[in-house]
Amino acid sequence: MRGVPPLVTTKLLTKTYGPVTALDACTLSVHSGEVFGLLGPNGAGKTTLIRLLLGYLKPTSGVARIAEKDCERQSLQVRRLVSYLPAEAALFPHMRASEVLRFFYEIRPGGTWSRYLDAAARLELTELRRKVSYMSTGMKQKLALAAALAADTPLYILDEPTANLDPSVRSVVLAMVAELRDAGRTVIFSSHVLSEVEEVAGRVVILRSGQVVHTQVMSELRSQHRIHATFSGQPPQIPPHLASQLEMTKCEHGHITWEMPGELAPLLGWLATLPLRHIRIEPIGLRAIYDRFHSEPSRAETSPASDDSPAPQREMEVSV
């Protein structure tokens, strides 16, 4: 929104461990009411960035702010504004699921108990009397999600929120994230599952070796297309009126690939004049953008992962 300051900002935020730079001069902003995707392979700096935002780590240099509060010097005030789901939530093993939900409900003012019960029901967490120590990994993830998503806060930071969940529950999580966005809440969504980030995020940043290497507005990405065609003889030459838009990315053995931003209408008329044997047009997805900066695909999109930086030891990290 014009004139409204971003809810989250970082400026030249850096964290080093001796000779290792976990986060390198990270500058970004997250606006109120948006779902902000955070992408990168293991060790890229995602979890380090999140821990700096929450005040769990002290930056080597630079600054991070949430709602204009300094994340290092005002960390307690910052955490009152944030509901946090870590990649590996450590819940109290001796508590029953209902007691865990009640704990989070009581420590966070402004919420309603029915909201927590509704979140648990939507996530198919039906056995609330079971102790955490007897719950499966998937059930624990559902419990942590219910506690995080039911909180009444302006900012939600979700680190690998759909790990260990079956596809139907993953869809519910994405729907709940979209509802938070529609209600004007802000979500930082860190995940290795690119299709999920592509579905819910309005903007995405890609981290590599601790640096922000690309920022992608998803509405712009959805208007870009890739054209695959097969031809005989010499490859078609791009006409002058398309030269500034159409980019040839591959041409070999009778196969050619172009990428086109914006509207397809100017391109279709030209394609109709070519003696092509076969043509296929597809939207450019987030995977294509990601692979430009990380040539090796992530080993397991559906596996949870955290950065290799040291983490503070806590019995519970969800919604602290």
mmCIF file of C-alpha atoms in Angstrom:
data_model
loop_
_atom_site.group_PDB
_atom_site.id
_atom_site.type_symbol
_atom_site.label_atom_id
_atom_site.label_comp_id
_atom_site.label_asym_id
_atom_site.label_seq_id
_atom_site.Cartn_x
_atom_site.Cartn_y
_atom_site.Cartn_z
ATOM 1 C CA MET A 1 0.000 0.000 0.000
ATOM 2 C CA ARG A 2 1.299 3.409 -0.988
ATOM 3 C CA GLY A 3 2.461 5.475 1.981
ATOM 4 C CA VAL A 4 2.393 2.534 4.408
ATOM 5 C CA PRO A 5 5.853 1.423 5.593
ATOM 6 C CA PRO A 6 6.767 -2.260 5.162
ATOM 7 C CA LEU A 7 6.002 -4.507 8.110
ATOM 8 C CA VAL A 8 9.398 -6.245 7.859
ATOM 9 C CA THR A 9 12.642 -4.667 6.687
ATOM 10 C CA THR A 10 16.270 -5.695 6.675
ATOM 11 C CA LYS A 11 19.198 -3.528 5.605
ATOM 12 C CA LEU A 12 22.609 -5.029 4.891
ATOM 13 C CA LEU A 13 21.818 -7.727 7.456
ATOM 14 C CA THR A 14 24.861 -9.959 7.915
ATOM 15 C CA LYS A 15 25.682 -12.920 10.137
ATOM 16 C CA THR A 16 29.064 -14.605 10.222
ATOM 17 C CA TYR A 17 30.489 -17.495 12.210
ATOM 18 C CA GLY A 18 34.231 -17.050 12.078
ATOM 19 C CA PRO A 19 35.188 -17.433 8.401
ATOM 20 C CA VAL A 20 31.696 -18.601 7.427
ATOM 21 C CA THR A 21 29.153 -16.027 6.229
ATOM 22 C CA ALA A 22 25.663 -17.423 6.793
ATOM 23 C CA LEU A 23 23.871 -14.244 5.671
ATOM 24 C CA ASP A 24 25.560 -11.589 3.569
ATOM 25 C CA ALA A 25 24.268 -7.980 3.379
ATOM 26 C CA CYS A 26 20.621 -9.014 3.063
ATOM 27 C CA THR A 27 18.317 -6.109 2.221
ATOM 28 C CA LEU A 28 14.610 -6.776 1.689
ATOM 29 C CA SER A 29 11.146 -5.636 2.714
ATOM 30 C CA VAL A 30 7.863 -7.427 3.350
ATOM 31 C CA HIS A 31 4.618 -5.494 3.136
ATOM 32 C CA SER A 32 1.530 -5.932 5.274
ATOM 33 C CA GLY A 33 -0.999 -8.329 3.824
ATOM 34 C CA GLU A 34 1.335 -10.253 1.529
ATOM 35 C CA VAL A 35 2.602 -13.809 1.465
ATOM 36 C CA PHE A 36 6.350 -13.540 0.997
ATOM 37 C CA GLY A 37 8.139 -16.645 -0.271
ATOM 38 C CA LEU A 38 11.643 -17.485 0.940
ATOM 39 C CA LEU A 39 13.537 -19.920 -1.285
ATOM 40 C CA GLY A 40 16.980 -21.430 -1.397
ATOM 41 C CA PRO A 41 18.762 -24.759 -0.876
ATOM 42 C CA ASN A 42 20.147 -25.974 2.429
ATOM 43 C CA GLY A 43 22.714 -23.533 3.767
ATOM 44 C CA ALA A 44 21.454 -20.609 1.674
ATOM 45 C CA GLY A 45 20.675 -18.510 4.758
ATOM 46 C CA LYS A 46 16.895 -18.851 5.108
ATOM 47 C CA THR A 47 16.795 -20.090 8.684
ATOM 48 C CA THR A 48 19.566 -17.701 9.711
ATOM 49 C CA LEU A 49 17.466 -14.825 8.362
ATOM 50 C CA ILE A 50 14.407 -16.026 10.269
ATOM 51 C CA ARG A 51 16.340 -16.363 13.533
ATOM 52 C CA LEU A 52 17.732 -12.870 13.120
ATOM 53 C CA LEU A 53 14.219 -11.507 12.592
ATOM 54 C CA LEU A 54 13.069 -13.196 15.794
ATOM 55 C CA GLY A 55 16.033 -11.960 17.806
ATOM 56 C CA TYR A 56 17.329 -15.486 18.463
ATOM 57 C CA LEU A 57 20.638 -14.494 16.850
ATOM 58 C CA LYS A 58 22.631 -11.273 17.078
ATOM 59 C CA PRO A 59 23.598 -9.856 13.677
ATOM 60 C CA THR A 60 27.253 -9.286 12.884
ATOM 61 C CA SER A 61 26.212 -6.085 11.116
ATOM 62 C CA GLY A 62 23.145 -4.508 9.588
ATOM 63 C CA VAL A 63 19.670 -4.174 11.039
ATOM 64 C CA ALA A 64 16.307 -5.925 10.923
ATOM 65 C CA ARG A 65 12.986 -4.382 11.948
ATOM 66 C CA ILE A 66 9.446 -5.655 12.357
ATOM 67 C CA ALA A 67 6.723 -3.014 12.716
ATOM 68 C CA GLU A 68 9.563 -0.479 13.053
ATOM 69 C CA LYS A 69 10.936 -2.303 16.119
ATOM 70 C CA ASP A 70 14.558 -3.369 16.170
ATOM 71 C CA CYS A 71 14.691 -7.165 16.090
ATOM 72 C CA GLU A 72 17.849 -7.295 18.188
ATOM 73 C CA ARG A 73 17.223 -4.580 20.783
ATOM 74 C CA GLN A 74 13.446 -5.042 21.047
ATOM 75 C CA SER A 75 13.237 -8.784 20.495
ATOM 76 C CA LEU A 76 10.562 -9.425 23.128
ATOM 77 C CA GLN A 77 8.280 -6.788 21.634
ATOM 78 C CA VAL A 78 8.959 -8.200 18.183
ATOM 79 C CA ARG A 79 8.046 -11.764 19.191
ATOM 80 C CA ARG A 80 4.687 -10.569 20.519
ATOM 81 C CA LEU A 81 3.897 -9.617 16.928
ATOM 82 C CA VAL A 82 4.977 -12.919 15.387
ATOM 83 C CA SER A 83 3.628 -16.453 15.283
ATOM 84 C CA TYR A 84 6.547 -18.696 14.388
ATOM 85 C CA LEU A 85 6.569 -22.270 13.133
ATOM 86 C CA PRO A 86 10.140 -23.650 13.038
ATOM 87 C CA ALA A 87 11.116 -26.366 10.599
ATOM 88 C CA GLU A 88 11.401 -28.853 13.460
ATOM 89 C CA ALA A 89 9.010 -27.800 16.210
ATOM 90 C CA ALA A 90 9.901 -29.175 19.640
ATOM 91 C CA LEU A 91 6.669 -29.570 21.604
ATOM 92 C CA PHE A 92 6.294 -30.549 25.254
ATOM 93 C CA PRO A 93 6.269 -34.376 25.113
ATOM 94 C CA HIS A 94 4.446 -34.832 28.444
ATOM 95 C CA MET A 95 1.474 -32.668 27.413
ATOM 96 C CA ARG A 96 -1.656 -33.815 25.651
ATOM 97 C CA ALA A 97 -2.443 -32.162 22.321
ATOM 98 C CA SER A 98 -5.316 -30.215 23.868
ATOM 99 C CA GLU A 99 -2.995 -28.958 26.615
ATOM 100 C CA VAL A 100 -0.469 -27.743 24.043
ATOM 101 C CA LEU A 101 -3.179 -25.798 22.238
ATOM 102 C CA ARG A 102 -4.482 -24.415 25.541
ATOM 103 C CA PHE A 103 -0.949 -23.308 26.468
ATOM 104 C CA PHE A 104 -0.561 -21.263 23.299
ATOM 105 C CA TYR A 105 -4.064 -19.875 23.578
ATOM 106 C CA GLU A 106 -3.382 -18.631 27.125
ATOM 107 C CA ILE A 107 0.014 -17.049 26.462
ATOM 108 C CA ARG A 108 -1.244 -15.038 23.478
ATOM 109 C CA PRO A 109 -3.831 -12.349 24.257
ATOM 110 C CA GLY A 110 -6.576 -11.516 21.811
ATOM 111 C CA GLY A 111 -7.225 -14.965 20.374
ATOM 112 C CA THR A 112 -10.201 -17.255 20.935
ATOM 113 C CA TRP A 113 -10.204 -20.878 22.055
ATOM 114 C CA SER A 114 -12.656 -21.776 19.303
ATOM 115 C CA ARG A 115 -10.127 -20.551 16.724
ATOM 116 C CA TYR A 116 -7.564 -23.078 18.020
ATOM 117 C CA LEU A 117 -10.096 -25.918 18.008
ATOM 118 C CA ASP A 118 -11.205 -24.983 14.505
ATOM 119 C CA ALA A 119 -7.597 -24.975 13.258
ATOM 120 C CA ALA A 120 -7.036 -28.434 14.769
ATOM 121 C CA ALA A 121 -10.218 -29.770 13.170
ATOM 122 C CA ARG A 122 -9.366 -28.366 9.737
ATOM 123 C CA LEU A 123 -5.928 -29.969 9.931
ATOM 124 C CA GLU A 124 -7.566 -33.322 10.785
ATOM 125 C CA LEU A 125 -6.056 -33.367 14.253
ATOM 126 C CA THR A 126 -8.846 -35.295 15.952
ATOM 127 C CA GLU A 127 -7.123 -37.059 18.859
ATOM 128 C CA LEU A 128 -6.544 -34.097 21.149
ATOM 129 C CA ARG A 129 -6.315 -36.288 24.263
ATOM 130 C CA ARG A 130 -3.207 -38.069 23.010
ATOM 131 C CA LYS A 131 0.135 -37.097 24.553
ATOM 132 C CA VAL A 132 2.704 -35.534 22.271
ATOM 133 C CA SER A 133 5.200 -38.312 23.025
ATOM 134 C CA TYR A 134 2.775 -40.833 21.477
ATOM 135 C CA MET A 135 2.049 -38.816 18.368
ATOM 136 C CA SER A 136 3.428 -39.547 14.913
ATOM 137 C CA THR A 137 5.668 -37.032 13.159
ATOM 138 C CA GLY A 138 2.789 -35.948 10.954
ATOM 139 C CA MET A 139 0.454 -35.455 13.916
ATOM 140 C CA LYS A 140 3.062 -33.352 15.706
ATOM 141 C CA GLN A 141 3.374 -31.195 12.596
ATOM 142 C CA LYS A 142 -0.394 -30.704 12.523
ATOM 143 C CA LEU A 143 -0.377 -29.732 16.200
ATOM 144 C CA ALA A 144 2.423 -27.214 15.690
ATOM 145 C CA LEU A 145 0.603 -25.797 12.673
ATOM 146 C CA ALA A 146 -2.665 -25.455 14.573
ATOM 147 C CA ALA A 147 -0.880 -23.585 17.374
ATOM 148 C CA ALA A 148 0.907 -21.277 14.934
ATOM 149 C CA LEU A 149 -1.929 -20.554 12.490
ATOM 150 C CA ALA A 150 -4.584 -20.003 15.173
ATOM 151 C CA ALA A 151 -2.607 -17.234 16.860
ATOM 152 C CA ASP A 152 -3.894 -13.700 16.399
ATOM 153 C CA THR A 153 -0.778 -11.833 15.253
ATOM 154 C CA PRO A 154 0.065 -9.481 12.377
ATOM 155 C CA LEU A 155 2.968 -11.647 11.157
ATOM 156 C CA TYR A 156 3.342 -15.401 10.667
ATOM 157 C CA ILE A 157 6.717 -16.947 9.892
ATOM 158 C CA LEU A 158 6.350 -20.512 8.631
ATOM 159 C CA ASP A 159 9.459 -22.605 8.026
ATOM 160 C CA GLU A 160 8.674 -25.762 6.009
ATOM 161 C CA PRO A 161 5.030 -25.767 7.166
ATOM 162 C CA THR A 162 3.873 -28.709 5.036
ATOM 163 C CA ALA A 163 6.687 -31.125 5.875
ATOM 164 C CA ASN A 164 5.466 -34.630 6.820
ATOM 165 C CA LEU A 165 1.884 -33.917 5.740
ATOM 166 C CA ASP A 166 -0.220 -35.816 3.218
ATOM 167 C CA PRO A 167 -1.434 -33.955 0.100
ATOM 168 C CA SER A 168 -4.955 -33.260 1.383
ATOM 169 C CA VAL A 169 -3.699 -31.593 4.559
ATOM 170 C CA ARG A 170 -1.087 -29.661 2.562
ATOM 171 C CA SER A 171 -3.951 -28.156 0.576
ATOM 172 C CA VAL A 172 -5.692 -27.151 3.813
ATOM 173 C CA VAL A 173 -2.518 -25.427 5.042
ATOM 174 C CA LEU A 174 -2.242 -23.423 1.807
ATOM 175 C CA ALA A 175 -5.906 -22.455 2.083
ATOM 176 C CA MET A 176 -5.389 -21.263 5.662
ATOM 177 C CA VAL A 177 -2.371 -19.214 4.586
ATOM 178 C CA ALA A 178 -4.444 -17.619 1.826
ATOM 179 C CA GLU A 179 -7.150 -16.785 4.377
ATOM 180 C CA LEU A 180 -4.602 -15.052 6.585
ATOM 181 C CA ARG A 181 -3.477 -12.994 3.586
ATOM 182 C CA ASP A 182 -7.069 -12.100 2.711
ATOM 183 C CA ALA A 183 -7.586 -10.962 6.316
ATOM 184 C CA GLY A 184 -4.681 -8.523 5.946
ATOM 185 C CA ARG A 185 -2.107 -10.610 7.825
ATOM 186 C CA THR A 186 1.456 -11.058 6.608
ATOM 187 C CA VAL A 187 3.090 -14.449 6.060
ATOM 188 C CA ILE A 188 6.738 -15.290 5.441
ATOM 189 C CA PHE A 189 6.594 -18.732 3.830
ATOM 190 C CA SER A 190 9.864 -20.664 3.636
ATOM 191 C CA SER A 191 9.685 -23.967 1.794
ATOM 192 C CA HIS A 192 11.509 -26.350 -0.503
ATOM 193 C CA VAL A 193 8.237 -27.203 -2.255
ATOM 194 C CA LEU A 194 8.269 -24.682 -5.087
ATOM 195 C CA SER A 195 4.752 -25.480 -6.284
ATOM 196 C CA GLU A 196 3.323 -24.500 -2.896
ATOM 197 C CA VAL A 197 5.226 -21.229 -2.776
ATOM 198 C CA GLU A 198 4.123 -20.522 -6.332
ATOM 199 C CA GLU A 199 0.492 -21.086 -5.347
ATOM 200 C CA VAL A 200 0.287 -18.769 -2.337
ATOM 201 C CA ALA A 201 3.102 -16.202 -2.546
ATOM 202 C CA GLY A 202 2.779 -12.740 -4.028
ATOM 203 C CA ARG A 203 6.534 -12.172 -4.070
ATOM 204 C CA VAL A 204 9.485 -14.502 -3.728
ATOM 205 C CA VAL A 205 13.156 -13.993 -2.927
ATOM 206 C CA ILE A 206 15.807 -16.556 -3.792
ATOM 207 C CA LEU A 207 18.823 -16.875 -1.511
ATOM 208 C CA ARG A 208 22.161 -18.361 -2.506
ATOM 209 C CA SER A 209 25.217 -18.550 -0.270
ATOM 210 C CA GLY A 210 23.648 -16.078 2.137
ATOM 211 C CA GLN A 211 22.808 -13.474 -0.500
ATOM 212 C CA VAL A 212 19.540 -12.364 -2.067
ATOM 213 C CA VAL A 213 20.158 -13.143 -5.734
ATOM 214 C CA HIS A 214 16.673 -12.598 -7.146
ATOM 215 C CA THR A 215 13.299 -11.110 -6.250
ATOM 216 C CA GLN A 216 10.319 -12.308 -8.261
ATOM 217 C CA VAL A 217 6.839 -10.774 -8.382
ATOM 218 C CA MET A 218 4.614 -13.768 -9.007
ATOM 219 C CA SER A 219 2.012 -11.911 -11.082
ATOM 220 C CA GLU A 220 4.769 -10.997 -13.541
ATOM 221 C CA LEU A 221 6.007 -14.579 -13.653
ATOM 222 C CA ARG A 222 2.542 -15.905 -14.452
ATOM 223 C CA SER A 223 2.432 -13.738 -17.589
ATOM 224 C CA GLN A 224 5.630 -15.285 -19.003
ATOM 225 C CA HIS A 225 5.545 -18.255 -21.368
ATOM 226 C CA ARG A 226 7.922 -20.778 -22.873
ATOM 227 C CA ILE A 227 7.390 -21.964 -26.465
ATOM 228 C CA HIS A 228 8.764 -25.327 -27.598
ATOM 229 C CA ALA A 229 8.746 -26.068 -31.336
ATOM 230 C CA THR A 230 10.213 -28.520 -33.833
ATOM 231 C CA PHE A 231 11.216 -27.382 -37.324
ATOM 232 C CA SER A 232 12.848 -28.519 -40.547
ATOM 233 C CA GLY A 233 15.749 -26.782 -42.245
ATOM 234 C CA GLN A 234 17.112 -23.524 -40.878
ATOM 235 C CA PRO A 235 15.788 -22.212 -37.530
ATOM 236 C CA PRO A 236 13.232 -19.382 -37.793
ATOM 237 C CA GLN A 237 14.630 -15.883 -37.413
ATOM 238 C CA ILE A 238 12.920 -13.656 -34.859
ATOM 239 C CA PRO A 239 11.265 -10.693 -36.632
ATOM 240 C CA PRO A 240 12.289 -7.151 -35.611
ATOM 241 C CA HIS A 241 8.974 -6.331 -33.921
ATOM 242 C CA LEU A 242 9.489 -9.277 -31.514
ATOM 243 C CA ALA A 243 13.244 -9.013 -31.033
ATOM 244 C CA SER A 244 13.018 -7.019 -27.824
ATOM 245 C CA GLN A 245 10.580 -9.497 -26.220
ATOM 246 C CA LEU A 246 11.212 -12.972 -27.575
ATOM 247 C CA GLU A 247 14.365 -14.734 -26.369
ATOM 248 C CA MET A 248 15.687 -17.948 -27.850
ATOM 249 C CA THR A 249 17.024 -20.133 -25.038
ATOM 250 C CA LYS A 250 17.676 -23.367 -26.927
ATOM 251 C CA CYS A 251 18.145 -24.412 -30.543
ATOM 252 C CA GLU A 252 19.515 -27.832 -31.465
ATOM 253 C CA HIS A 253 18.642 -30.916 -33.528
ATOM 254 C CA GLY A 254 15.504 -29.393 -34.991
ATOM 255 C CA HIS A 255 14.132 -28.256 -31.670
ATOM 256 C CA ILE A 256 13.870 -24.642 -30.576
ATOM 257 C CA THR A 257 12.748 -22.987 -27.337
ATOM 258 C CA TRP A 258 11.765 -19.358 -26.881
ATOM 259 C CA GLU A 259 10.727 -17.432 -23.781
ATOM 260 C CA MET A 260 8.206 -14.614 -24.035
ATOM 261 C CA PRO A 261 7.122 -12.143 -21.339
ATOM 262 C CA GLY A 262 3.768 -10.412 -21.451
ATOM 263 C CA GLU A 263 0.938 -10.967 -23.891
ATOM 264 C CA LEU A 264 1.152 -13.811 -26.415
ATOM 265 C CA ALA A 265 -1.019 -12.153 -29.071
ATOM 266 C CA PRO A 266 1.887 -10.447 -30.959
ATOM 267 C CA LEU A 267 3.706 -13.795 -31.083
ATOM 268 C CA LEU A 268 0.861 -16.026 -32.248
ATOM 269 C CA GLY A 269 0.444 -14.327 -35.624
ATOM 270 C CA TRP A 270 4.109 -14.858 -36.455
ATOM 271 C CA LEU A 271 4.092 -18.480 -35.279
ATOM 272 C CA ALA A 272 1.142 -19.183 -37.592
ATOM 273 C CA THR A 273 3.314 -18.292 -40.608
ATOM 274 C CA LEU A 274 6.118 -20.720 -39.749
ATOM 275 C CA PRO A 275 6.385 -24.266 -41.144
ATOM 276 C CA LEU A 276 6.636 -25.817 -37.703
ATOM 277 C CA ARG A 277 5.939 -29.526 -37.265
ATOM 278 C CA HIS A 278 4.936 -29.261 -33.623
ATOM 279 C CA ILE A 279 4.495 -26.483 -31.076
ATOM 280 C CA ARG A 280 3.781 -26.392 -27.369
ATOM 281 C CA ILE A 281 3.252 -23.282 -25.229
ATOM 282 C CA GLU A 282 3.504 -23.430 -21.440
ATOM 283 C CA PRO A 283 3.702 -20.878 -18.629
ATOM 284 C CA ILE A 284 7.123 -20.352 -17.059
ATOM 285 C CA GLY A 285 6.937 -21.670 -13.525
ATOM 286 C CA LEU A 286 8.912 -20.837 -10.426
ATOM 287 C CA ARG A 287 11.113 -23.899 -10.962
ATOM 288 C CA ALA A 288 12.585 -22.343 -14.120
ATOM 289 C CA ILE A 289 13.462 -19.138 -12.263
ATOM 290 C CA TYR A 290 14.884 -21.051 -9.315
ATOM 291 C CA ASP A 291 17.084 -23.218 -11.538
ATOM 292 C CA ARG A 292 18.630 -20.144 -13.142
ATOM 293 C CA PHE A 293 20.265 -19.412 -9.788
ATOM 294 C CA HIS A 294 20.668 -22.973 -8.538
ATOM 295 C CA SER A 295 21.703 -25.185 -11.429
ATOM 296 C CA GLU A 296 21.367 -28.352 -9.358
ATOM 297 C CA PRO A 297 17.748 -28.962 -8.343
ATOM 298 C CA SER A 298 17.052 -29.300 -4.657
ATOM 299 C CA ARG A 299 17.552 -32.900 -3.599
ATOM 300 C CA ALA A 300 14.098 -33.261 -2.081
ATOM 301 C CA GLU A 301 11.514 -30.591 -2.467
ATOM 302 C CA THR A 302 9.288 -32.297 0.035
ATOM 303 C CA SER A 303 11.931 -32.753 2.732
ATOM 304 C CA PRO A 304 12.278 -30.281 5.586
ATOM 305 C CA ALA A 305 15.643 -28.637 5.971
ATOM 306 C CA SER A 306 17.304 -25.923 7.951
ATOM 307 C CA ASP A 307 20.502 -23.985 7.490
ATOM 308 C CA ASP A 308 23.727 -25.216 8.972
ATOM 309 C CA SER A 309 24.042 -22.283 11.373
ATOM 310 C CA PRO A 310 24.043 -22.957 15.132
ATOM 311 C CA ALA A 311 20.595 -22.809 16.713
ATOM 312 C CA PRO A 312 19.694 -21.810 20.260
ATOM 313 C CA GLN A 313 18.482 -24.747 22.341
ATOM 314 C CA ARG A 314 14.831 -24.408 23.333
ATOM 315 C CA GLU A 315 12.265 -26.889 24.532
ATOM 316 C CA MET A 316 9.656 -25.067 22.483
ATOM 317 C CA GLU A 317 10.089 -22.711 19.567
ATOM 318 C CA VAL A 318 6.568 -22.488 18.160
ATOM 319 C CA SER A 319 5.031 -19.064 18.713
ATOM 320 C CA VAL A 320 7.492 -18.093 21.448
#
